[in-house]
């Protein structure tokens, strides 16, 4: 039997509604994140699915995949330290509104030259990353990261628009899931510890406050031109500051600054313990 176009559309819509009903059935279950992964896979193709929460004063918490055995060394490094340089982390801190973001649209202009990219992000082996940002309460925001590798390539407009159209429904379901199931996860939440303190205190006593500010922006991936615009100072002034930063820290590359930052972070962590 050959289906006419109208029948085909109706069957497709019915199939989508059935899948949605199945997702709703799991909303009060620990299996919800896995079912959500399968449901979003009907909307947009991806190679990796990562569901995290960001909470003030806590390190990122992985909701899916939940088992530490499924976390790669790169993901563990991200959760423990490197997240502080992630564009998504800074987006959530500044504007945690529900939306769909591609990493290429929010990353600083020199993101691919940062040590964060070299030491962490590039090992996820992605050519595109799409994040569904979903506020859960006043302090917690969920980010669902859909990673695409080279075989899939970048997301197309149709998939991106479909994610945006589905976002209000998905956000509501994730919020309801978190409302009833957060106790399954919050015991695993780890305090942020010295990380925020490290970012603001790095270079203290050696760098001026302005140089500390510029150092943080450099580590996040902002070029001199971008820093000039962000701080409303001339590019020449930024250049002088960058030269002074290297002189005061006795460094010549961003990699050396990054390593000094990690050493500074470890010393603060050790003092807290």
PDB file of C-alpha atoms in Angstrom:
ATOM      1  CA  UNK A   1       0.000   0.000   0.000  1.00  0.00           C
ATOM      2  CA  UNK A   2       1.361   3.422  -0.970  1.00  0.00           C
ATOM      3  CA  UNK A   3       0.769   6.227   1.500  1.00  0.00           C
ATOM      4  CA  UNK A   4      -0.299   9.579   0.129  1.00  0.00           C
ATOM      5  CA  UNK A   5       1.608  12.656   1.395  1.00  0.00           C
ATOM      6  CA  UNK A   6      -1.124  13.583   3.892  1.00  0.00           C
ATOM      7  CA  UNK A   7      -1.166  10.123   5.436  1.00  0.00           C
ATOM      8  CA  UNK A   8       2.647  10.132   5.625  1.00  0.00           C
ATOM      9  CA  UNK A   9       2.678  13.450   7.475  1.00  0.00           C
ATOM     10  CA  UNK A  10       0.024  12.242   9.903  1.00  0.00           C
ATOM     11  CA  UNK A  11       1.968   9.063  10.610  1.00  0.00           C
ATOM     12  CA  UNK A  12       5.157  11.065  11.206  1.00  0.00           C
ATOM     13  CA  UNK A  13       3.367  13.380  13.621  1.00  0.00           C
ATOM     14  CA  UNK A  14       1.793  10.415  15.432  1.00  0.00           C
ATOM     15  CA  UNK A  15       5.216   8.775  15.755  1.00  0.00           C
ATOM     16  CA  UNK A  16       6.641  12.000  17.212  1.00  0.00           C
ATOM     17  CA  UNK A  17       3.798  12.273  19.719  1.00  0.00           C
ATOM     18  CA  UNK A  18       4.288   8.648  20.745  1.00  0.00           C
ATOM     19  CA  UNK A  19       7.999   9.282  21.339  1.00  0.00           C
ATOM     20  CA  UNK A  20       7.173  12.383  23.387  1.00  0.00           C
ATOM     21  CA  UNK A  21       4.672  10.416  25.464  1.00  0.00           C
ATOM     22  CA  UNK A  22       7.371   7.818  26.126  1.00  0.00           C
ATOM     23  CA  UNK A  23       9.738  10.549  27.300  1.00  0.00           C
ATOM     24  CA  UNK A  24       7.093  11.973  29.637  1.00  0.00           C
ATOM     25  CA  UNK A  25       6.557   8.499  31.110  1.00  0.00           C
ATOM     26  CA  UNK A  26      10.183   8.575  32.331  1.00  0.00           C
ATOM     27  CA  UNK A  27      10.126  12.081  33.795  1.00  0.00           C
ATOM     28  CA  UNK A  28      10.162  10.777  37.385  1.00  0.00           C
ATOM     29  CA  UNK A  29      12.771   8.127  36.706  1.00  0.00           C
ATOM     30  CA  UNK A  30      16.567   7.959  36.676  1.00  0.00           C
ATOM     31  CA  UNK A  31      16.235   6.722  33.085  1.00  0.00           C
ATOM     32  CA  UNK A  32      14.965  10.121  31.899  1.00  0.00           C
ATOM     33  CA  UNK A  33      18.355  11.490  30.698  1.00  0.00           C
ATOM     34  CA  UNK A  34      18.911   8.413  28.518  1.00  0.00           C
ATOM     35  CA  UNK A  35      15.393   8.682  27.090  1.00  0.00           C
ATOM     36  CA  UNK A  36      15.990  12.393  26.511  1.00  0.00           C
ATOM     37  CA  UNK A  37      19.133  11.558  24.549  1.00  0.00           C
ATOM     38  CA  UNK A  38      17.134   9.218  22.339  1.00  0.00           C
ATOM     39  CA  UNK A  39      14.349  11.757  21.859  1.00  0.00           C
ATOM     40  CA  UNK A  40      16.683  14.622  20.914  1.00  0.00           C
ATOM     41  CA  UNK A  41      18.370  12.204  18.514  1.00  0.00           C
ATOM     42  CA  UNK A  42      15.110  12.281  16.516  1.00  0.00           C
ATOM     43  CA  UNK A  43      15.429  16.063  16.202  1.00  0.00           C
ATOM     44  CA  UNK A  44      19.129  16.503  15.557  1.00  0.00           C
ATOM     45  CA  UNK A  45      22.022  14.190  14.744  1.00  0.00           C
ATOM     46  CA  UNK A  46      24.995  14.101  17.096  1.00  0.00           C
ATOM     47  CA  UNK A  47      27.951  11.906  18.030  1.00  0.00           C
ATOM     48  CA  UNK A  48      28.067  12.719  21.725  1.00  0.00           C
ATOM     49  CA  UNK A  49      25.492  13.744  24.321  1.00  0.00           C
ATOM     50  CA  UNK A  50      26.498  15.337  27.603  1.00  0.00           C
ATOM     51  CA  UNK A  51      24.058  16.641  30.200  1.00  0.00           C
ATOM     52  CA  UNK A  52      25.504  18.792  33.000  1.00  0.00           C
ATOM     53  CA  UNK A  53      24.386  21.264  35.621  1.00  0.00           C
ATOM     54  CA  UNK A  54      26.216  24.414  36.665  1.00  0.00           C
ATOM     55  CA  UNK A  55      25.539  25.702  40.166  1.00  0.00           C
ATOM     56  CA  UNK A  56      26.991  28.738  41.908  1.00  0.00           C
ATOM     57  CA  UNK A  57      30.054  27.775  44.003  1.00  0.00           C
ATOM     58  CA  UNK A  58      30.042  24.172  42.735  1.00  0.00           C
ATOM     59  CA  UNK A  59      31.907  22.334  40.018  1.00  0.00           C
ATOM     60  CA  UNK A  60      29.873  21.098  37.029  1.00  0.00           C
ATOM     61  CA  UNK A  61      27.802  18.021  37.808  1.00  0.00           C
ATOM     62  CA  UNK A  62      27.336  15.364  35.111  1.00  0.00           C
ATOM     63  CA  UNK A  63      23.763  14.060  34.913  1.00  0.00           C
ATOM     64  CA  UNK A  64      24.357  11.893  31.846  1.00  0.00           C
ATOM     65  CA  UNK A  65      26.335   9.774  31.411  1.00  0.00           C
ATOM     66  CA  UNK A  66      26.184   9.491  35.205  1.00  0.00           C
ATOM     67  CA  UNK A  67      28.649   6.654  35.784  1.00  0.00           C
ATOM     68  CA  UNK A  68      32.252   7.873  36.298  1.00  0.00           C
ATOM     69  CA  UNK A  69      33.365   4.805  34.331  1.00  0.00           C
ATOM     70  CA  UNK A  70      31.886   6.462  31.224  1.00  0.00           C
ATOM     71  CA  UNK A  71      33.787   9.718  31.797  1.00  0.00           C
ATOM     72  CA  UNK A  72      36.898  10.145  29.679  1.00  0.00           C
ATOM     73  CA  UNK A  73      40.107  11.594  31.193  1.00  0.00           C
ATOM     74  CA  UNK A  74      39.377  14.772  29.216  1.00  0.00           C
ATOM     75  CA  UNK A  75      35.905  15.068  30.736  1.00  0.00           C
ATOM     76  CA  UNK A  76      37.312  14.523  34.227  1.00  0.00           C
ATOM     77  CA  UNK A  77      39.910  17.243  33.633  1.00  0.00           C
ATOM     78  CA  UNK A  78      37.122  19.527  32.423  1.00  0.00           C
ATOM     79  CA  UNK A  79      34.920  18.888  35.474  1.00  0.00           C
ATOM     80  CA  UNK A  80      37.778  19.243  37.937  1.00  0.00           C
ATOM     81  CA  UNK A  81      39.578  22.329  36.592  1.00  0.00           C
ATOM     82  CA  UNK A  82      39.273  23.298  32.940  1.00  0.00           C
ATOM     83  CA  UNK A  83      35.574  24.253  32.935  1.00  0.00           C
ATOM     84  CA  UNK A  84      36.479  27.674  34.270  1.00  0.00           C
ATOM     85  CA  UNK A  85      37.739  28.561  30.777  1.00  0.00           C
ATOM     86  CA  UNK A  86      34.736  27.106  28.908  1.00  0.00           C
ATOM     87  CA  UNK A  87      32.660  29.648  26.932  1.00  0.00           C
ATOM     88  CA  UNK A  88      29.469  27.825  28.003  1.00  0.00           C
ATOM     89  CA  UNK A  89      30.402  28.178  31.684  1.00  0.00           C
ATOM     90  CA  UNK A  90      30.857  31.932  31.257  1.00  0.00           C
ATOM     91  CA  UNK A  91      27.641  32.218  29.250  1.00  0.00           C
ATOM     92  CA  UNK A  92      25.712  30.477  32.031  1.00  0.00           C
ATOM     93  CA  UNK A  93      27.286  32.762  34.637  1.00  0.00           C
ATOM     94  CA  UNK A  94      26.401  35.925  32.733  1.00  0.00           C
ATOM     95  CA  UNK A  95      23.087  35.099  31.067  1.00  0.00           C
ATOM     96  CA  UNK A  96      21.521  31.723  31.927  1.00  0.00           C
ATOM     97  CA  UNK A  97      18.415  32.214  29.780  1.00  0.00           C
ATOM     98  CA  UNK A  98      16.900  29.252  27.951  1.00  0.00           C
ATOM     99  CA  UNK A  99      18.312  29.113  24.434  1.00  0.00           C
ATOM    100  CA  UNK A 100      20.225  27.063  21.870  1.00  0.00           C
ATOM    101  CA  UNK A 101      23.856  28.071  21.284  1.00  0.00           C
ATOM    102  CA  UNK A 102      26.585  26.822  18.983  1.00  0.00           C
ATOM    103  CA  UNK A 103      30.002  27.017  20.591  1.00  0.00           C
ATOM    104  CA  UNK A 104      31.369  28.857  17.548  1.00  0.00           C
ATOM    105  CA  UNK A 105      28.847  31.671  18.087  1.00  0.00           C
ATOM    106  CA  UNK A 106      29.761  32.355  21.719  1.00  0.00           C
ATOM    107  CA  UNK A 107      33.453  31.458  21.972  1.00  0.00           C
ATOM    108  CA  UNK A 108      36.007  34.306  22.202  1.00  0.00           C
ATOM    109  CA  UNK A 109      37.695  35.203  18.954  1.00  0.00           C
ATOM    110  CA  UNK A 110      40.993  33.483  19.850  1.00  0.00           C
ATOM    111  CA  UNK A 111      39.393  30.423  21.429  1.00  0.00           C
ATOM    112  CA  UNK A 112      41.258  27.945  19.225  1.00  0.00           C
ATOM    113  CA  UNK A 113      44.621  29.352  20.292  1.00  0.00           C
ATOM    114  CA  UNK A 114      43.985  29.017  24.028  1.00  0.00           C
ATOM    115  CA  UNK A 115      45.642  26.468  26.268  1.00  0.00           C
ATOM    116  CA  UNK A 116      42.153  25.361  27.311  1.00  0.00           C
ATOM    117  CA  UNK A 117      41.496  24.401  23.698  1.00  0.00           C
ATOM    118  CA  UNK A 118      44.898  22.731  23.296  1.00  0.00           C
ATOM    119  CA  UNK A 119      44.939  20.887  26.633  1.00  0.00           C
ATOM    120  CA  UNK A 120      41.251  19.991  26.884  1.00  0.00           C
ATOM    121  CA  UNK A 121      38.664  20.926  24.291  1.00  0.00           C
ATOM    122  CA  UNK A 122      40.348  19.577  21.161  1.00  0.00           C
ATOM    123  CA  UNK A 123      40.485  16.091  22.709  1.00  0.00           C
ATOM    124  CA  UNK A 124      36.703  15.910  22.518  1.00  0.00           C
ATOM    125  CA  UNK A 125      37.385  15.808  18.732  1.00  0.00           C
ATOM    126  CA  UNK A 126      34.384  17.924  17.734  1.00  0.00           C
ATOM    127  CA  UNK A 127      33.814  20.080  14.650  1.00  0.00           C
ATOM    128  CA  UNK A 128      30.599  21.518  16.092  1.00  0.00           C
ATOM    129  CA  UNK A 129      28.948  21.687  19.501  1.00  0.00           C
ATOM    130  CA  UNK A 130      25.370  22.745  20.152  1.00  0.00           C
ATOM    131  CA  UNK A 131      24.241  23.534  23.692  1.00  0.00           C
ATOM    132  CA  UNK A 132      20.689  23.617  24.993  1.00  0.00           C
ATOM    133  CA  UNK A 133      20.714  25.953  27.996  1.00  0.00           C
ATOM    134  CA  UNK A 134      17.910  25.319  30.511  1.00  0.00           C
ATOM    135  CA  UNK A 135      17.611  27.211  33.829  1.00  0.00           C
ATOM    136  CA  UNK A 136      16.452  24.857  36.592  1.00  0.00           C
ATOM    137  CA  UNK A 137      16.185  27.282  39.514  1.00  0.00           C
ATOM    138  CA  UNK A 138      17.800  30.509  40.749  1.00  0.00           C
ATOM    139  CA  UNK A 139      21.186  28.837  41.203  1.00  0.00           C
ATOM    140  CA  UNK A 140      21.276  25.855  38.860  1.00  0.00           C
ATOM    141  CA  UNK A 141      21.398  25.776  35.063  1.00  0.00           C
ATOM    142  CA  UNK A 142      21.408  22.689  32.872  1.00  0.00           C
ATOM    143  CA  UNK A 143      23.467  22.519  29.682  1.00  0.00           C
ATOM    144  CA  UNK A 144      22.900  19.716  27.196  1.00  0.00           C
ATOM    145  CA  UNK A 145      25.892  19.530  24.862  1.00  0.00           C
ATOM    146  CA  UNK A 146      25.423  17.840  21.493  1.00  0.00           C
ATOM    147  CA  UNK A 147      28.795  17.121  19.914  1.00  0.00           C
ATOM    148  CA  UNK A 148      29.330  16.492  16.216  1.00  0.00           C
ATOM    149  CA  UNK A 149      32.498  15.035  14.743  1.00  0.00           C
ATOM    150  CA  UNK A 150      33.854  15.424  11.236  1.00  0.00           C
ATOM    151  CA  UNK A 151      31.689  12.755   9.607  1.00  0.00           C
ATOM    152  CA  UNK A 152      28.481  14.563  10.613  1.00  0.00           C
ATOM    153  CA  UNK A 153      29.930  18.020  10.103  1.00  0.00           C
ATOM    154  CA  UNK A 154      28.296  21.203  11.318  1.00  0.00           C
ATOM    155  CA  UNK A 155      24.635  21.360  12.238  1.00  0.00           C
ATOM    156  CA  UNK A 156      22.336  22.478   9.434  1.00  0.00           C
ATOM    157  CA  UNK A 157      19.738  25.220   9.667  1.00  0.00           C
ATOM    158  CA  UNK A 158      16.800  22.805   9.698  1.00  0.00           C
ATOM    159  CA  UNK A 159      18.150  20.900  12.700  1.00  0.00           C
ATOM    160  CA  UNK A 160      19.056  24.095  14.530  1.00  0.00           C
ATOM    161  CA  UNK A 161      15.589  25.552  14.005  1.00  0.00           C
ATOM    162  CA  UNK A 162      13.989  22.290  15.122  1.00  0.00           C
ATOM    163  CA  UNK A 163      15.964  22.374  18.381  1.00  0.00           C
ATOM    164  CA  UNK A 164      14.825  25.949  18.994  1.00  0.00           C
ATOM    165  CA  UNK A 165      11.214  25.006  18.326  1.00  0.00           C
ATOM    166  CA  UNK A 166      11.391  22.058  20.719  1.00  0.00           C
ATOM    167  CA  UNK A 167      13.339  23.901  23.434  1.00  0.00           C
ATOM    168  CA  UNK A 168      10.330  25.173  25.468  1.00  0.00           C
ATOM    169  CA  UNK A 169       8.927  21.637  25.690  1.00  0.00           C
ATOM    170  CA  UNK A 170      12.301  20.066  26.485  1.00  0.00           C
ATOM    171  CA  UNK A 171      13.055  22.760  29.065  1.00  0.00           C
ATOM    172  CA  UNK A 172       9.778  22.129  30.858  1.00  0.00           C
ATOM    173  CA  UNK A 173      10.404  18.373  30.968  1.00  0.00           C
ATOM    174  CA  UNK A 174      13.995  18.766  32.219  1.00  0.00           C
ATOM    175  CA  UNK A 175      12.826  21.193  34.907  1.00  0.00           C
ATOM    176  CA  UNK A 176      10.184  18.726  36.085  1.00  0.00           C
ATOM    177  CA  UNK A 177      12.729  15.907  36.087  1.00  0.00           C
ATOM    178  CA  UNK A 178      15.147  17.968  38.182  1.00  0.00           C
ATOM    179  CA  UNK A 179      12.412  19.000  40.590  1.00  0.00           C
ATOM    180  CA  UNK A 180      11.718  15.392  41.553  1.00  0.00           C
ATOM    181  CA  UNK A 181      15.021  13.622  40.875  1.00  0.00           C
ATOM    182  CA  UNK A 182      17.782  16.040  41.898  1.00  0.00           C
ATOM    183  CA  UNK A 183      18.423  14.064  45.084  1.00  0.00           C
ATOM    184  CA  UNK A 184      19.898  11.304  42.893  1.00  0.00           C
ATOM    185  CA  UNK A 185      22.695  13.649  41.870  1.00  0.00           C
ATOM    186  CA  UNK A 186      23.346  16.406  44.400  1.00  0.00           C
ATOM    187  CA  UNK A 187      25.279  14.103  46.743  1.00  0.00           C
ATOM    188  CA  UNK A 188      27.909  13.919  43.989  1.00  0.00           C
ATOM    189  CA  UNK A 189      28.224  17.698  43.711  1.00  0.00           C
ATOM    190  CA  UNK A 190      31.692  18.984  44.597  1.00  0.00           C
ATOM    191  CA  UNK A 191      32.363  22.489  45.950  1.00  0.00           C
ATOM    192  CA  UNK A 192      34.188  24.765  43.571  1.00  0.00           C
ATOM    193  CA  UNK A 193      36.922  25.188  46.151  1.00  0.00           C
ATOM    194  CA  UNK A 194      39.717  27.535  45.142  1.00  0.00           C
ATOM    195  CA  UNK A 195      39.003  27.770  41.421  1.00  0.00           C
ATOM    196  CA  UNK A 196      37.159  31.101  41.398  1.00  0.00           C
ATOM    197  CA  UNK A 197      39.580  32.479  43.971  1.00  0.00           C
ATOM    198  CA  UNK A 198      42.477  31.326  41.786  1.00  0.00           C
ATOM    199  CA  UNK A 199      41.181  33.188  38.749  1.00  0.00           C
ATOM    200  CA  UNK A 200      40.833  36.469  40.641  1.00  0.00           C
ATOM    201  CA  UNK A 201      43.969  36.134  42.779  1.00  0.00           C
ATOM    202  CA  UNK A 202      46.363  34.821  40.117  1.00  0.00           C
ATOM    203  CA  UNK A 203      49.313  37.198  39.900  1.00  0.00           C
ATOM    204  CA  UNK A 204      48.340  39.015  43.081  1.00  0.00           C
ATOM    205  CA  UNK A 205      51.259  41.053  44.377  1.00  0.00           C
ATOM    206  CA  UNK A 206      52.957  40.841  40.980  1.00  0.00           C
ATOM    207  CA  UNK A 207      50.348  42.088  38.521  1.00  0.00           C
ATOM    208  CA  UNK A 208      48.197  45.188  38.821  1.00  0.00           C
ATOM    209  CA  UNK A 209      44.413  44.722  39.070  1.00  0.00           C
ATOM    210  CA  UNK A 210      44.058  45.699  35.399  1.00  0.00           C
ATOM    211  CA  UNK A 211      46.774  43.232  34.396  1.00  0.00           C
ATOM    212  CA  UNK A 212      45.027  40.483  36.386  1.00  0.00           C
ATOM    213  CA  UNK A 213      41.797  41.301  34.563  1.00  0.00           C
ATOM    214  CA  UNK A 214      43.510  41.158  31.176  1.00  0.00           C
ATOM    215  CA  UNK A 215      45.312  37.922  32.073  1.00  0.00           C
ATOM    216  CA  UNK A 216      41.980  36.250  32.840  1.00  0.00           C
ATOM    217  CA  UNK A 217      40.574  37.410  29.488  1.00  0.00           C
ATOM    218  CA  UNK A 218      43.668  36.144  27.667  1.00  0.00           C
ATOM    219  CA  UNK A 219      43.317  32.715  29.282  1.00  0.00           C
ATOM    220  CA  UNK A 220      39.650  32.612  28.228  1.00  0.00           C
ATOM    221  CA  UNK A 221      40.624  33.244  24.579  1.00  0.00           C
ATOM    222  CA  UNK A 222      40.059  36.935  23.927  1.00  0.00           C
ATOM    223  CA  UNK A 223      42.396  38.615  21.454  1.00  0.00           C
ATOM    224  CA  UNK A 224      43.943  42.025  22.099  1.00  0.00           C
ATOM    225  CA  UNK A 225      41.327  43.574  19.807  1.00  0.00           C
ATOM    226  CA  UNK A 226      38.498  41.911  21.741  1.00  0.00           C
ATOM    227  CA  UNK A 227      40.002  42.914  25.097  1.00  0.00           C
ATOM    228  CA  UNK A 228      40.270  46.476  23.832  1.00  0.00           C
ATOM    229  CA  UNK A 229      36.547  46.505  23.029  1.00  0.00           C
ATOM    230  CA  UNK A 230      35.509  44.749  26.256  1.00  0.00           C
ATOM    231  CA  UNK A 231      37.467  47.085  28.530  1.00  0.00           C
ATOM    232  CA  UNK A 232      37.072  50.208  26.378  1.00  0.00           C
ATOM    233  CA  UNK A 233      40.795  50.831  26.168  1.00  0.00           C
ATOM    234  CA  UNK A 234      42.995  51.274  23.117  1.00  0.00           C
ATOM    235  CA  UNK A 235      44.677  48.307  21.399  1.00  0.00           C
ATOM    236  CA  UNK A 236      48.006  49.958  22.119  1.00  0.00           C
ATOM    237  CA  UNK A 237      47.244  49.996  25.831  1.00  0.00           C
ATOM    238  CA  UNK A 238      46.346  46.295  25.725  1.00  0.00           C
ATOM    239  CA  UNK A 239      49.629  45.579  23.964  1.00  0.00           C
ATOM    240  CA  UNK A 240      51.561  47.381  26.702  1.00  0.00           C
ATOM    241  CA  UNK A 241      49.674  45.475  29.390  1.00  0.00           C
ATOM    242  CA  UNK A 242      50.380  42.143  27.691  1.00  0.00           C
ATOM    243  CA  UNK A 243      54.079  42.971  27.516  1.00  0.00           C
ATOM    244  CA  UNK A 244      54.119  43.939  31.182  1.00  0.00           C
ATOM    245  CA  UNK A 245      52.268  40.741  32.147  1.00  0.00           C
ATOM    246  CA  UNK A 246      54.916  38.577  30.486  1.00  0.00           C
ATOM    247  CA  UNK A 247      57.694  40.607  32.073  1.00  0.00           C
ATOM    248  CA  UNK A 248      56.222  40.426  35.576  1.00  0.00           C
ATOM    249  CA  UNK A 249      55.413  36.699  35.315  1.00  0.00           C
ATOM    250  CA  UNK A 250      58.676  35.917  33.534  1.00  0.00           C
ATOM    251  CA  UNK A 251      56.778  34.245  30.687  1.00  0.00           C
ATOM    252  CA  UNK A 252      56.808  34.529  26.929  1.00  0.00           C
ATOM    253  CA  UNK A 253      53.802  32.416  25.875  1.00  0.00           C
ATOM    254  CA  UNK A 254      50.196  31.864  26.899  1.00  0.00           C
ATOM    255  CA  UNK A 255      51.088  28.237  27.632  1.00  0.00           C
ATOM    256  CA  UNK A 256      53.514  29.336  30.326  1.00  0.00           C
ATOM    257  CA  UNK A 257      50.886  31.613  31.879  1.00  0.00           C
ATOM    258  CA  UNK A 258      48.399  28.722  31.855  1.00  0.00           C
ATOM    259  CA  UNK A 259      50.868  26.415  33.606  1.00  0.00           C
ATOM    260  CA  UNK A 260      51.550  29.075  36.237  1.00  0.00           C
ATOM    261  CA  UNK A 261      47.800  29.404  36.780  1.00  0.00           C
ATOM    262  CA  UNK A 262      47.426  25.639  37.343  1.00  0.00           C
ATOM    263  CA  UNK A 263      50.337  25.735  39.814  1.00  0.00           C
ATOM    264  CA  UNK A 264      48.674  28.646  41.611  1.00  0.00           C
ATOM    265  CA  UNK A 265      45.377  26.739  41.706  1.00  0.00           C
ATOM    266  CA  UNK A 266      47.042  23.651  43.172  1.00  0.00           C
ATOM    267  CA  UNK A 267      48.712  25.705  45.899  1.00  0.00           C
ATOM    268  CA  UNK A 268      45.334  27.197  46.876  1.00  0.00           C
ATOM    269  CA  UNK A 269      43.672  23.764  46.850  1.00  0.00           C
ATOM    270  CA  UNK A 270      46.449  22.388  49.075  1.00  0.00           C
ATOM    271  CA  UNK A 271      46.058  25.278  51.528  1.00  0.00           C
ATOM    272  CA  UNK A 272      42.276  24.664  51.770  1.00  0.00           C
ATOM    273  CA  UNK A 273      42.793  20.961  52.448  1.00  0.00           C
TER     274      UNK A 273
END
